[in-house]
Each structure stands twice: as C-alpha cells, then as structure tokens.
CSV table of C-alpha atoms and ligand atoms in Angstrom, one decimal:
chain,number,residue,atom,x,y,z
A,1,UNK,CA,4.6,163.8,144.6
A,2,UNK,CA,7.9,165.6,144.8
A,3,UNK,CA,8.7,167.2,141.5
A,4,UNK,CA,12.4,166.9,140.5
A,5,UNK,CA,14.6,167.6,137.5
A,6,UNK,CA,17.3,165.0,137.5
A,7,UNK,CA,20.5,165.1,135.4
A,8,UNK,CA,21.5,161.6,134.5
A,9,UNK,CA,25.1,160.7,133.4
A,10,UNK,CA,26.0,157.3,131.8
A,11,UNK,CA,29.5,156.1,130.8
A,12,UNK,CA,29.6,152.4,131.5
A,13,UNK,CA,30.6,151.2,128.1
A,14,UNK,CA,31.0,152.9,124.7
A,15,UNK,CA,28.3,155.6,124.9
A,16,UNK,CA,28.9,158.9,126.7
A,17,UNK,CA,25.4,160.0,127.6
A,18,UNK,CA,23.6,162.7,129.6
A,19,UNK,CA,19.9,163.5,129.9
A,20,UNK,CA,17.4,165.5,131.9
A,21,UNK,CA,14.3,163.7,133.1
A,22,UNK,CA,11.5,165.3,135.3
A,23,UNK,CA,10.2,163.1,138.1
A,24,UNK,CA,10.9,159.8,136.3
A,25,UNK,CA,8.2,160.5,133.7
A,26,UNK,CA,9.0,163.4,131.4
A,27,UNK,CA,12.0,163.1,129.0
A,28,UNK,CA,13.3,166.6,128.6
A,29,UNK,CA,16.5,165.9,126.8
A,30,UNK,CA,18.5,162.8,125.9
A,31,UNK,CA,22.0,163.1,124.4
A,32,UNK,CA,24.1,160.1,123.4
A,33,UNK,CA,27.6,160.3,121.9
A,34,UNK,CA,28.4,156.9,120.5
A,35,UNK,CA,32.0,155.7,120.2
A,36,UNK,CA,31.0,152.9,117.8
A,37,UNK,CA,33.0,154.4,114.8
A,38,UNK,CA,36.1,154.4,116.9
A,39,UNK,CA,35.9,150.8,118.2
A,40,UNK,CA,34.7,149.4,114.8
A,41,UNK,CA,38.2,148.7,113.3
A,42,UNK,CA,38.9,146.5,116.4
A,43,UNK,CA,35.6,144.5,116.1
A,44,UNK,CA,34.6,145.3,119.7
A,45,UNK,CA,35.0,147.8,122.6
A,46,UNK,CA,38.6,148.6,123.6
A,47,UNK,CA,38.4,149.7,127.2
A,48,UNK,CA,41.4,152.1,127.2
A,49,UNK,CA,40.0,153.9,124.1
A,50,UNK,CA,36.5,154.0,125.7
A,51,UNK,CA,37.9,155.8,128.8
A,52,UNK,CA,39.8,158.3,126.7
A,53,UNK,CA,36.7,159.1,124.5
A,54,UNK,CA,34.5,159.5,127.6
A,55,UNK,CA,37.0,162.1,128.9
A,56,UNK,CA,36.8,164.0,125.7
A,57,UNK,CA,33.0,163.8,125.4
A,58,UNK,CA,31.7,164.1,128.9
A,59,UNK,CA,31.7,167.9,129.4
A,60,UNK,CA,30.2,168.8,126.0
A,61,UNK,CA,27.6,166.0,126.3
A,62,UNK,CA,26.3,167.2,129.7
A,63,UNK,CA,26.4,170.8,128.5
A,64,UNK,CA,24.3,169.8,125.4
A,65,UNK,CA,21.8,167.9,127.5
A,66,UNK,CA,21.2,170.9,129.7
A,67,UNK,CA,21.1,173.3,126.7
A,68,UNK,CA,18.5,171.1,125.0
A,69,UNK,CA,16.5,170.9,128.2
A,70,UNK,CA,16.8,174.7,128.4
A,71,UNK,CA,17.9,174.4,132.0
A,72,UNK,CA,20.8,175.9,133.9
A,73,UNK,CA,23.2,173.8,136.0
A,74,UNK,CA,21.7,175.5,139.1
A,75,UNK,CA,18.1,174.5,138.3
A,76,UNK,CA,18.8,170.8,138.5
A,77,UNK,CA,17.6,169.1,141.6
A,78,UNK,CA,20.0,166.1,141.7
A,79,UNK,CA,22.8,164.4,139.7
A,80,UNK,CA,22.5,160.7,139.0
A,81,UNK,CA,25.3,158.6,137.6
A,82,UNK,CA,25.9,154.9,136.7
A,83,UNK,CA,28.0,153.2,139.4
A,84,UNK,CA,28.2,149.8,137.6
A,85,UNK,CA,28.3,147.2,136.2
A,86,UNK,CA,30.6,148.2,133.3
A,87,UNK,CA,34.1,149.0,132.4
A,88,UNK,CA,35.9,150.4,135.5
A,89,UNK,CA,37.8,153.1,133.7
A,90,UNK,CA,34.8,154.2,131.7
A,91,UNK,CA,32.5,154.3,134.8
A,92,UNK,CA,35.1,156.4,136.6
A,93,UNK,CA,34.9,159.2,134.1
A,94,UNK,CA,31.1,159.7,134.6
A,95,UNK,CA,31.4,159.3,138.3
A,96,UNK,CA,34.2,161.8,138.7
A,97,UNK,CA,32.4,164.4,136.7
A,98,UNK,CA,29.1,163.8,138.5
A,99,UNK,CA,30.9,164.2,141.8
A,100,UNK,CA,32.6,167.4,140.7
A,101,UNK,CA,29.2,168.8,139.5
A,102,UNK,CA,27.4,167.8,142.7
A,103,UNK,CA,30.2,169.3,144.8
A,104,UNK,CA,30.4,172.6,142.9
A,105,UNK,CA,26.6,173.0,142.7
A,106,UNK,CA,25.9,171.7,146.1
A,107,UNK,CA,23.3,169.2,144.8
A,108,UNK,CA,22.6,165.6,145.9
A,109,UNK,CA,24.4,162.8,144.1
A,110,UNK,CA,22.6,159.5,143.3
A,111,UNK,CA,24.4,156.3,142.3
A,112,UNK,CA,22.4,154.0,139.9
A,113,UNK,CA,22.9,150.4,138.8
A,114,UNK,CA,23.1,150.3,135.0
A,115,UNK,CA,20.7,147.2,135.0
A,116,UNK,CA,18.2,149.1,137.1
A,117,UNK,CA,18.5,151.9,134.6
A,118,UNK,CA,17.5,149.5,131.7
A,119,UNK,CA,14.4,148.4,133.7
A,120,UNK,CA,13.4,152.0,134.4
A,121,UNK,CA,13.7,152.8,130.7
A,122,UNK,CA,10.5,150.7,130.3
A,123,UNK,CA,8.8,152.6,133.2
A,124,UNK,CA,9.8,156.0,131.7
A,125,UNK,CA,8.4,154.9,128.3
A,126,UNK,CA,5.1,153.8,129.8
A,127,UNK,CA,4.7,157.0,131.9
A,128,UNK,CA,5.5,159.1,128.9
A,129,UNK,CA,2.5,157.4,127.2
A,130,UNK,CA,0.4,158.2,130.2
A,131,UNK,CA,0.3,154.6,131.5
A,132,UNK,CA,0.7,154.6,135.3
A,133,UNK,CA,-1.1,151.4,136.0
A,134,UNK,CA,1.4,148.7,136.6
A,135,UNK,CA,0.4,145.2,137.7
A,136,UNK,CA,2.9,143.4,139.9
A,137,UNK,CA,4.7,141.0,140.0
A,138,UNK,CA,6.8,142.3,137.2
A,139,UNK,CA,9.4,140.1,135.4
A,140,UNK,CA,12.1,142.0,133.6
A,141,UNK,CA,14.4,140.5,130.9
A,142,UNK,CA,17.5,142.7,130.6
A,143,UNK,CA,19.2,141.7,127.4
A,144,UNK,CA,22.2,143.6,126.1
A,145,UNK,CA,25.8,143.3,125.0
A,146,UNK,CA,27.0,142.5,128.5
A,147,UNK,CA,23.9,141.0,130.2
A,148,UNK,CA,21.2,138.5,129.9
A,149,UNK,CA,19.3,138.7,133.2
A,150,UNK,CA,15.8,137.9,134.4
A,151,UNK,CA,14.7,139.9,137.4
A,152,UNK,CA,11.6,139.9,139.5
A,153,UNK,CA,11.0,143.5,140.3
A,154,UNK,CA,8.9,145.0,143.1
A,155,UNK,CA,8.3,148.5,144.4
A,156,UNK,CA,8.7,148.2,148.1
A,157,UNK,CA,7.8,151.7,149.3
A,158,UNK,CA,9.8,154.2,147.3
A,159,UNK,CA,12.9,152.2,146.4
A,160,UNK,CA,12.6,149.2,144.1
A,161,UNK,CA,13.9,145.7,145.0
A,162,UNK,CA,15.0,143.0,142.5
A,163,UNK,CA,15.6,139.3,142.7
A,164,UNK,CA,17.6,137.6,140.0
A,165,UNK,CA,16.0,134.4,138.8
A,166,UNK,CA,18.2,133.7,135.8
A,167,UNK,CA,21.3,134.9,133.9
A,168,UNK,CA,23.6,133.7,131.1
A,169,UNK,CA,26.1,131.0,132.0
A,170,UNK,CA,28.6,132.3,129.4
A,171,UNK,CA,28.0,134.8,126.6
A,172,UNK,CA,25.3,137.5,126.8
A,173,UNK,CA,22.8,137.5,123.9
A,174,UNK,CA,24.1,140.8,122.5
A,175,UNK,CA,27.6,139.4,122.7
A,176,UNK,CA,26.4,136.4,120.6
A,177,UNK,CA,25.0,138.8,118.0
A,178,UNK,CA,28.3,140.7,117.9
A,179,UNK,CA,30.5,137.7,117.8
A,180,UNK,CA,28.5,136.0,115.0
A,181,UNK,CA,28.4,139.2,113.0
A,182,UNK,CA,32.2,139.4,113.3
A,183,UNK,CA,32.6,135.8,112.3
A,184,UNK,CA,30.6,136.5,109.2
A,185,UNK,CA,32.6,139.6,108.3
A,186,UNK,CA,29.7,142.0,109.0
A,187,UNK,CA,31.5,144.4,111.4
A,188,UNK,CA,30.6,145.8,114.8
A,189,UNK,CA,28.1,146.0,116.5
A,190,UNK,CA,26.4,143.0,115.1
A,191,UNK,CA,22.9,143.2,116.5
A,192,UNK,CA,21.5,146.0,114.3
A,193,UNK,CA,23.1,144.5,111.1
A,194,UNK,CA,21.7,141.0,111.8
A,195,UNK,CA,18.3,142.6,112.6
A,196,UNK,CA,18.2,144.2,109.2
A,197,UNK,CA,19.5,141.3,107.2
A,198,UNK,CA,17.5,138.5,108.9
A,199,UNK,CA,14.2,139.2,106.9
A,200,UNK,CA,16.2,138.5,103.7
A,201,UNK,CA,17.0,134.9,104.6
A,202,UNK,CA,15.1,131.7,105.3
A,203,UNK,CA,15.0,131.3,109.1
A,204,UNK,CA,14.1,127.6,108.7
A,205,UNK,CA,17.2,126.8,106.6
A,206,UNK,CA,19.6,125.9,109.4
A,207,UNK,CA,18.7,124.1,112.6
A,208,UNK,CA,20.6,124.7,115.8
A,209,UNK,CA,20.5,122.2,118.7
A,210,UNK,CA,18.8,123.8,121.7
A,211,UNK,CA,21.2,125.3,124.3
A,212,UNK,CA,22.3,122.7,126.7
A,213,UNK,CA,23.1,124.0,130.1
A,214,UNK,CA,25.4,121.3,131.5
A,215,UNK,CA,28.6,123.2,132.1
A,216,UNK,CA,29.4,125.0,135.3
A,217,UNK,CA,28.4,128.6,135.6
A,218,UNK,CA,31.3,130.5,134.1
A,219,UNK,CA,30.1,133.8,135.6
A,220,UNK,CA,29.2,132.4,139.0
A,221,UNK,CA,32.3,133.5,140.8
A,222,UNK,CA,32.5,136.8,139.1
A,223,UNK,CA,28.9,137.7,139.9
A,224,UNK,CA,29.0,136.2,143.3
A,225,UNK,CA,26.0,134.2,142.5
A,226,UNK,CA,25.5,132.8,146.0
A,227,UNK,CA,24.7,136.3,147.1
A,228,UNK,CA,22.3,136.7,144.2
A,229,UNK,CA,20.1,133.7,145.0
A,230,UNK,CA,19.9,133.3,148.7
A,231,UNK,CA,16.6,131.4,148.4
A,232,UNK,CA,15.6,127.7,148.4
A,233,UNK,CA,15.9,126.5,144.8
A,234,UNK,CA,12.6,124.6,145.1
A,235,UNK,CA,10.6,127.8,145.7
A,236,UNK,CA,12.9,129.9,143.4
A,237,UNK,CA,13.6,128.0,140.2
A,238,UNK,CA,16.2,129.5,138.0
A,239,UNK,CA,16.1,130.1,134.2
A,240,UNK,CA,19.6,130.4,133.0
A,241,UNK,CA,20.7,131.1,129.4
A,242,UNK,CA,23.7,130.0,127.4
A,243,UNK,CA,24.9,131.4,124.0
A,244,UNK,CA,28.4,130.2,123.5
A,245,UNK,CA,27.2,127.0,121.8
A,246,UNK,CA,25.4,128.7,119.0
A,247,UNK,CA,28.4,130.8,118.2
A,248,UNK,CA,30.5,127.7,118.0
A,249,UNK,CA,27.9,126.1,115.8
A,250,UNK,CA,28.0,129.0,113.4
A,251,UNK,CA,31.8,128.8,113.3
A,252,UNK,CA,31.6,125.2,112.4
A,253,UNK,CA,28.9,125.9,109.7
A,254,UNK,CA,31.3,128.5,108.1
A,255,UNK,CA,34.0,125.9,108.0
A,256,UNK,CA,32.0,123.0,106.7
A,257,UNK,CA,30.2,125.0,104.1
A,258,UNK,CA,33.3,126.7,102.8
A,259,UNK,CA,32.2,130.2,103.6
A,260,UNK,CA,35.5,131.5,104.9
A,261,UNK,CA,36.7,133.0,101.6
A,262,UNK,CA,33.4,134.8,101.2
A,263,UNK,CA,33.6,136.1,104.8
A,264,UNK,CA,37.0,137.7,104.1
A,265,UNK,CA,35.9,139.3,100.8
A,266,UNK,CA,32.8,140.7,102.5
A,267,UNK,CA,34.8,142.0,105.5
A,268,UNK,CA,37.3,143.8,103.2
A,269,UNK,CA,34.6,145.2,101.0
A,270,UNK,CA,32.5,146.5,103.9
A,271,UNK,CA,35.5,148.0,105.7
A,272,UNK,CA,36.1,150.3,102.7
A,273,UNK,CA,32.6,151.9,103.2
A,274,UNK,CA,32.2,154.5,106.0
A,275,UNK,CA,28.5,153.8,106.6
A,276,UNK,CA,27.4,150.7,104.7
A,277,UNK,CA,23.7,150.7,103.8
A,278,UNK,CA,21.4,147.7,103.8
A,279,UNK,CA,21.9,147.3,100.0
A,280,UNK,CA,25.7,147.2,100.5
A,281,UNK,CA,25.3,144.4,103.0
A,282,UNK,CA,22.9,142.6,100.8
A,283,UNK,CA,25.2,143.0,97.8
A,284,UNK,CA,27.9,141.2,99.7
A,285,UNK,CA,25.9,138.3,101.2
A,286,UNK,CA,25.0,135.2,99.3
A,287,UNK,CA,21.8,133.1,100.0
A,288,UNK,CA,23.6,130.6,102.3
A,289,UNK,CA,24.9,133.5,104.5
A,290,UNK,CA,21.5,135.2,104.6
A,291,UNK,CA,19.8,131.9,105.5
A,292,UNK,CA,22.4,131.4,108.2
A,293,UNK,CA,21.8,134.9,109.6
A,294,UNK,CA,18.0,134.5,109.6
A,295,UNK,CA,18.3,131.1,111.2
A,296,UNK,CA,20.7,132.4,113.9
A,297,UNK,CA,18.4,135.3,114.8
A,298,UNK,CA,15.3,133.0,114.9
A,299,UNK,CA,17.1,130.6,117.3
A,300,UNK,CA,18.2,133.4,119.6
A,301,UNK,CA,14.7,135.0,119.6
A,302,UNK,CA,13.0,131.6,120.2
A,303,UNK,CA,15.3,130.8,123.1
A,304,UNK,CA,15.0,134.2,124.8
A,305,UNK,CA,11.2,134.2,124.4
A,306,UNK,CA,10.6,130.6,125.5
A,307,UNK,CA,12.8,130.8,128.6
A,308,UNK,CA,11.4,134.2,129.6
A,309,UNK,CA,7.8,133.1,129.2
A,310,UNK,CA,8.4,129.8,131.0
A,311,UNK,CA,9.9,131.9,133.9
A,312,UNK,CA,6.9,134.2,133.8
A,313,UNK,CA,4.5,131.2,134.2
A,314,UNK,CA,6.6,129.7,137.0
A,315,UNK,CA,6.5,132.9,139.0
A,316,UNK,CA,3.0,133.8,137.9
A,317,UNK,CA,3.9,137.3,136.9
A,318,UNK,CA,1.4,139.9,135.8
A,319,UNK,CA,3.6,142.0,133.6
A,320,UNK,CA,6.7,141.5,131.4
A,321,UNK,CA,9.4,144.0,130.6
A,322,UNK,CA,12.0,143.4,127.9
A,323,UNK,CA,14.8,145.9,127.8
A,324,UNK,CA,18.5,146.5,126.9
A,325,UNK,CA,20.2,146.8,123.5
A,326,UNK,CA,18.9,143.5,122.1
A,327,UNK,CA,15.3,144.6,123.0
A,328,UNK,CA,15.7,146.9,119.9
A,329,UNK,CA,15.5,143.8,117.8
A,330,UNK,CA,12.4,143.7,115.6
A,331,UNK,CA,11.8,140.0,115.5
A,332,UNK,CA,12.4,139.7,119.3
A,333,UNK,CA,9.7,142.4,119.9
A,334,UNK,CA,7.2,140.9,117.5
A,335,UNK,CA,7.6,137.4,118.9
A,336,UNK,CA,7.4,138.6,122.5
A,337,UNK,CA,4.2,140.5,121.6
A,338,UNK,CA,2.6,137.6,119.9
A,339,UNK,CA,3.5,135.0,122.5
A,340,UNK,CA,2.7,137.3,125.4
A,341,UNK,CA,-0.7,138.0,123.9
A,342,UNK,CA,-1.4,134.2,123.6
A,343,UNK,CA,-0.8,133.9,127.3
A,344,UNK,CA,-2.6,137.1,128.2
A,345,UNK,CA,0.6,138.7,129.5
A,346,UNK,CA,1.2,142.4,128.8
A,347,UNK,CA,4.8,142.9,127.4
A,348,UNK,CA,6.4,146.4,127.6
A,349,UNK,CA,9.5,147.6,125.8
A,350,UNK,CA,11.3,150.9,125.8
A,351,UNK,CA,11.3,152.9,122.5
A,352,UNK,CA,14.2,151.8,120.4
A,353,UNK,CA,16.4,154.8,121.4
A,354,UNK,CA,15.7,154.0,125.1
A,355,UNK,CA,16.6,150.3,124.6
A,356,UNK,CA,20.3,150.8,124.0
A,357,UNK,CA,22.5,152.6,126.5
A,358,UNK,CA,21.4,156.1,127.4
A,359,UNK,CA,21.3,158.4,130.4
A,360,UNK,CA,17.5,159.1,130.5
A,361,UNK,CA,17.1,155.6,132.0
A,362,UNK,CA,19.7,156.5,134.7
A,363,UNK,CA,17.8,159.7,135.6
A,364,UNK,CA,14.5,157.9,135.6
A,365,UNK,CA,15.8,155.1,137.9
A,366,UNK,CA,17.2,157.8,140.3
A,367,UNK,CA,13.8,159.4,140.9
A,368,UNK,CA,12.6,156.9,143.5
A,369,UNK,CA,16.0,157.2,145.2
A,370,UNK,CA,15.6,161.0,145.2
A,371,UNK,CA,12.2,160.7,146.9
A,372,UNK,CA,13.7,158.3,149.5
A,373,UNK,CA,16.7,160.6,150.0
A,374,UNK,CA,18.9,157.7,149.1
A,375,UNK,CA,21.9,159.8,148.2
A,376,UNK,CA,25.5,158.6,147.5
A,377,UNK,CA,28.4,159.7,149.6
A,378,UNK,CA,31.1,161.7,147.9
A,379,UNK,CA,33.6,158.9,148.3
A,380,UNK,CA,31.6,156.2,146.5
A,381,UNK,CA,33.5,154.4,143.7
A,382,UNK,CA,32.8,152.5,140.4
A,383,UNK,CA,31.7,148.9,140.8
A,384,UNK,CA,32.6,147.0,137.6
A,385,UNK,CA,30.8,143.8,138.7
A,386,UNK,CA,27.9,145.5,140.5
A,387,UNK,CA,24.9,143.2,141.3
A,388,UNK,CA,21.3,144.3,141.2
A,389,UNK,CA,19.1,143.4,144.1
B,1,KG4,O1,22.3,148.0,126.2
B,1,KG4,P1,23.4,148.2,125.2
B,1,KG4,O2,23.5,149.5,124.4
B,1,KG4,O3,24.8,148.1,126.0
B,1,KG4,C1,25.1,147.2,127.0
B,1,KG4,O4,24.7,147.5,128.1
B,1,KG4,O5,25.7,146.1,126.6
B,1,KG4,O6,23.5,146.9,124.3
B,1,KG4,C2,24.4,146.8,123.2
B,1,KG4,C3,24.1,145.4,122.5
B,1,KG4,C4,25.1,145.1,121.5
B,1,KG4,O7,25.5,143.7,121.6
B,1,KG4,C5,24.3,145.2,120.2
B,1,KG4,O8,24.7,144.3,119.1
B,1,KG4,C6,22.9,144.8,120.6
B,1,KG4,O9,22.8,145.4,121.9
B,1,KG4,N1,21.9,145.3,119.8
B,1,KG4,C7,21.0,144.6,119.1
B,1,KG4,C8,20.2,145.4,118.3
B,1,KG4,N2,20.6,146.7,118.6
B,1,KG4,C9,21.6,146.6,119.5
B,1,KG4,N3,20.9,143.2,119.0
B,1,KG4,C10,19.9,142.7,118.2
B,1,KG4,N4,19.1,143.5,117.4
B,1,KG4,C11,19.2,144.9,117.5
B,1,KG4,N5,18.4,145.6,116.7
B,2,ZN,ZN1,23.3,148.6,128.8
C-alpha cells in the first residue's frame, strides 16, 4: 500500500474547508470555516457572498489544516479539491487555490466529485474504527441540502465506480428541512433546529399523504439523466424521491390553522438572538407547531428509510451507507439502524462532523485516485452540475 498524505480542499457551498488525511484512513486534521452566520439573514446561501467569503477564508483555512496536522506544505503528497457539483463561483475559489499550490509545490492535483466525497466519509469513518471488511454490493444514500441520491458503489480495481438508481425529482431532503424551518420562522439552516425540536412534539399529530411521483422529473434535463441511467429499466428499477409536496402541505397547514402570526412573532424574536439555544426555540414554539415539526421529521425519515430499504432489497445489497448533511439527523440514524437490523443489513454513517460538508471526505476520496495516478490536468475547471458515475 502506497502511504500518502493528501491535503483536501472543499468550497462547493457555504463551508470553506481543508483537511489532511493519510492514505484514506487516518484523519490528521479537519478544519471547517462555516459561513452560516453570514447567510442567516437571507434564509439561505447567497452565491455571490459565498464566493467572496471563500476568497477570504481559503488561505488561512488551508494554513490551519497544515498547522494542526504539523506538516509543511512540502511534505504533502498530493492536493485534492472538489470539482463539482456545487456553486460555480464557490468551486472556482477552491480549485484556483489548489492549482496554485500544486503548481508552486510541484505536487499532483486530484479532482474529486463532492458526492463521491460524501460516500468516502463513511469509508474514512469505518477505517478510523479499524473496520476494513466491506461487503459488496454497497448502496449509498447521499442526503444533503442539495442532493438526495441513491448510488450502487463498487470498487473496480483502485478507482471506484457508481451507478445512480434514484434521485429527487424536485427538492432535496435537506432543502425541505431548510424550507420548512424558514416557513415556520425557525431560521437557517433548518435541519439541525428541526432535529432538536422534533422530540418535543407528537410525531403522530399530523398525517401527510405519501409523496406521489407523478410529475415529470424537474431535474432530468439539468442532471442529464439519460446519461445517468443507460440501463434497461426492467433490470435497473429506479427509486426516486419527491419533497416539494410535503413543503406545500406544511404551508397549507400554517394557513388553515392560523399559525402565520405566531410564525412572524417567532421569527422576529429569534432574529434578535445571536445564537438561540434549544430553550429559546422551545419558548417560542406552541404545541401545534412542535407537533407539526415532529410530524414533518417523522414523515421525511419514514420516506427516506422506506425507499432506501426497498431499493436495498431490490438490488440485494450487502451494506448500506447513509451520508450527507441530513445523515446527521438523530431520528434518521436511529430509524435506519433499527430497520436495517430487522433486515440483517449493516448500516454505516459518518460521525456527525463528517456528515456535513468537510474536506477530509475529499482527501479520503482522492486516495484511490492517487494510487491509480488519476491526476487532474492543470486546465480542469469547475463543473457545477457534475454527475457521479
Ligand atoms: O452536506 P451538507 O453540509 O451540504 C450539502 O452538500 O448540501 O448538507 C447541508 C444540509 C442542510 O440542508 C441542513 O439543513 C441539513 O443538511 N442538515 C440536517 C441536519 N444537519 C444538517 N438535516 C436534518 N437534521 C440534521 N441534524
Ligand atoms: Zn455536501
């Protein structure tokens, strides 16, 4: 095995991150500078602001990752960077800096797909725990603010190969958490707040109709889906998701139950606090709202778990990975563990810090490419809509 220290750089969305990982298995340093506070007043990520903040943060974040790893720039074996998918302007900051470093230090450059990074966060986590036994086929659910994808993953020689067998037709799961939180005046990002509030409500209080996938695939053209699924549909059934309906159902619930005034008061009260605590959120949420939050989270978790486990059975997989920002969700983890155990299916997650965007996952995903000498040319560019295959 070729030992290698890889510096990873990630700037696809609203986190500027750098990390040093040894040979895809040892996490030496992991620095994440979050821009959440800056985007918060806008209730979502503002692309122009994200690029500007990445520019500000990239040099100190990389410097800190190397300092914490106690390694010099020269002692790094390769530089890995996220190529896509993500915000084009944000990606370009990381890519430009990675290229400059690779050129100045005369080190190989490795381009990594962000989604592959999320999958390798799970592998990094397991290797850190000493688990090197991995049963194939592997099914990976990548569930974040921008993505809800199901991939079959296989290691064909050194590089990995992926086949997409499902994705969201409209909103990503994390996007639904964020939009619902915004709708309820809970601020941005919504996932972590809903996660903490849900245990305080009754998850059986509100019933949502199951997601109906009748509409055309809103993302088909953008993702170039034809290229993603070049197989006979009979042998390769798809398991798509849809989360725009539940968001609309919540909006309707707010209207029909006269919750709007309460939402506005809550939003104004919480906006005055720099870092609201759980008690602050609870103090501003009535029982109807807490029940709605708990019921929403339960519906999201049930849908994600049920579809993923149905896909796992259809493809007779041996191992399940659940990764991406939403994989940090407690109820999602517990439900996957319980339901996976019932089916005798081992389910692996990254630790919570490795679930959300980070650069350690990029450095880990780069290691098989390093071994295969799969280096990027100096003129490669950002690919905002990059597909994983
Ligand atoms: O992977 P990530 O950091 O960025 C993307 O690649 O999108 O995921 C961010 C998303 C946001 O939508 C956020 O609300 C959601 O992950 N998220 C959560 C939790 N923590 C983050 N969703 C549910 N429960 C959580 N605990
Ligand atoms: Zn991500």
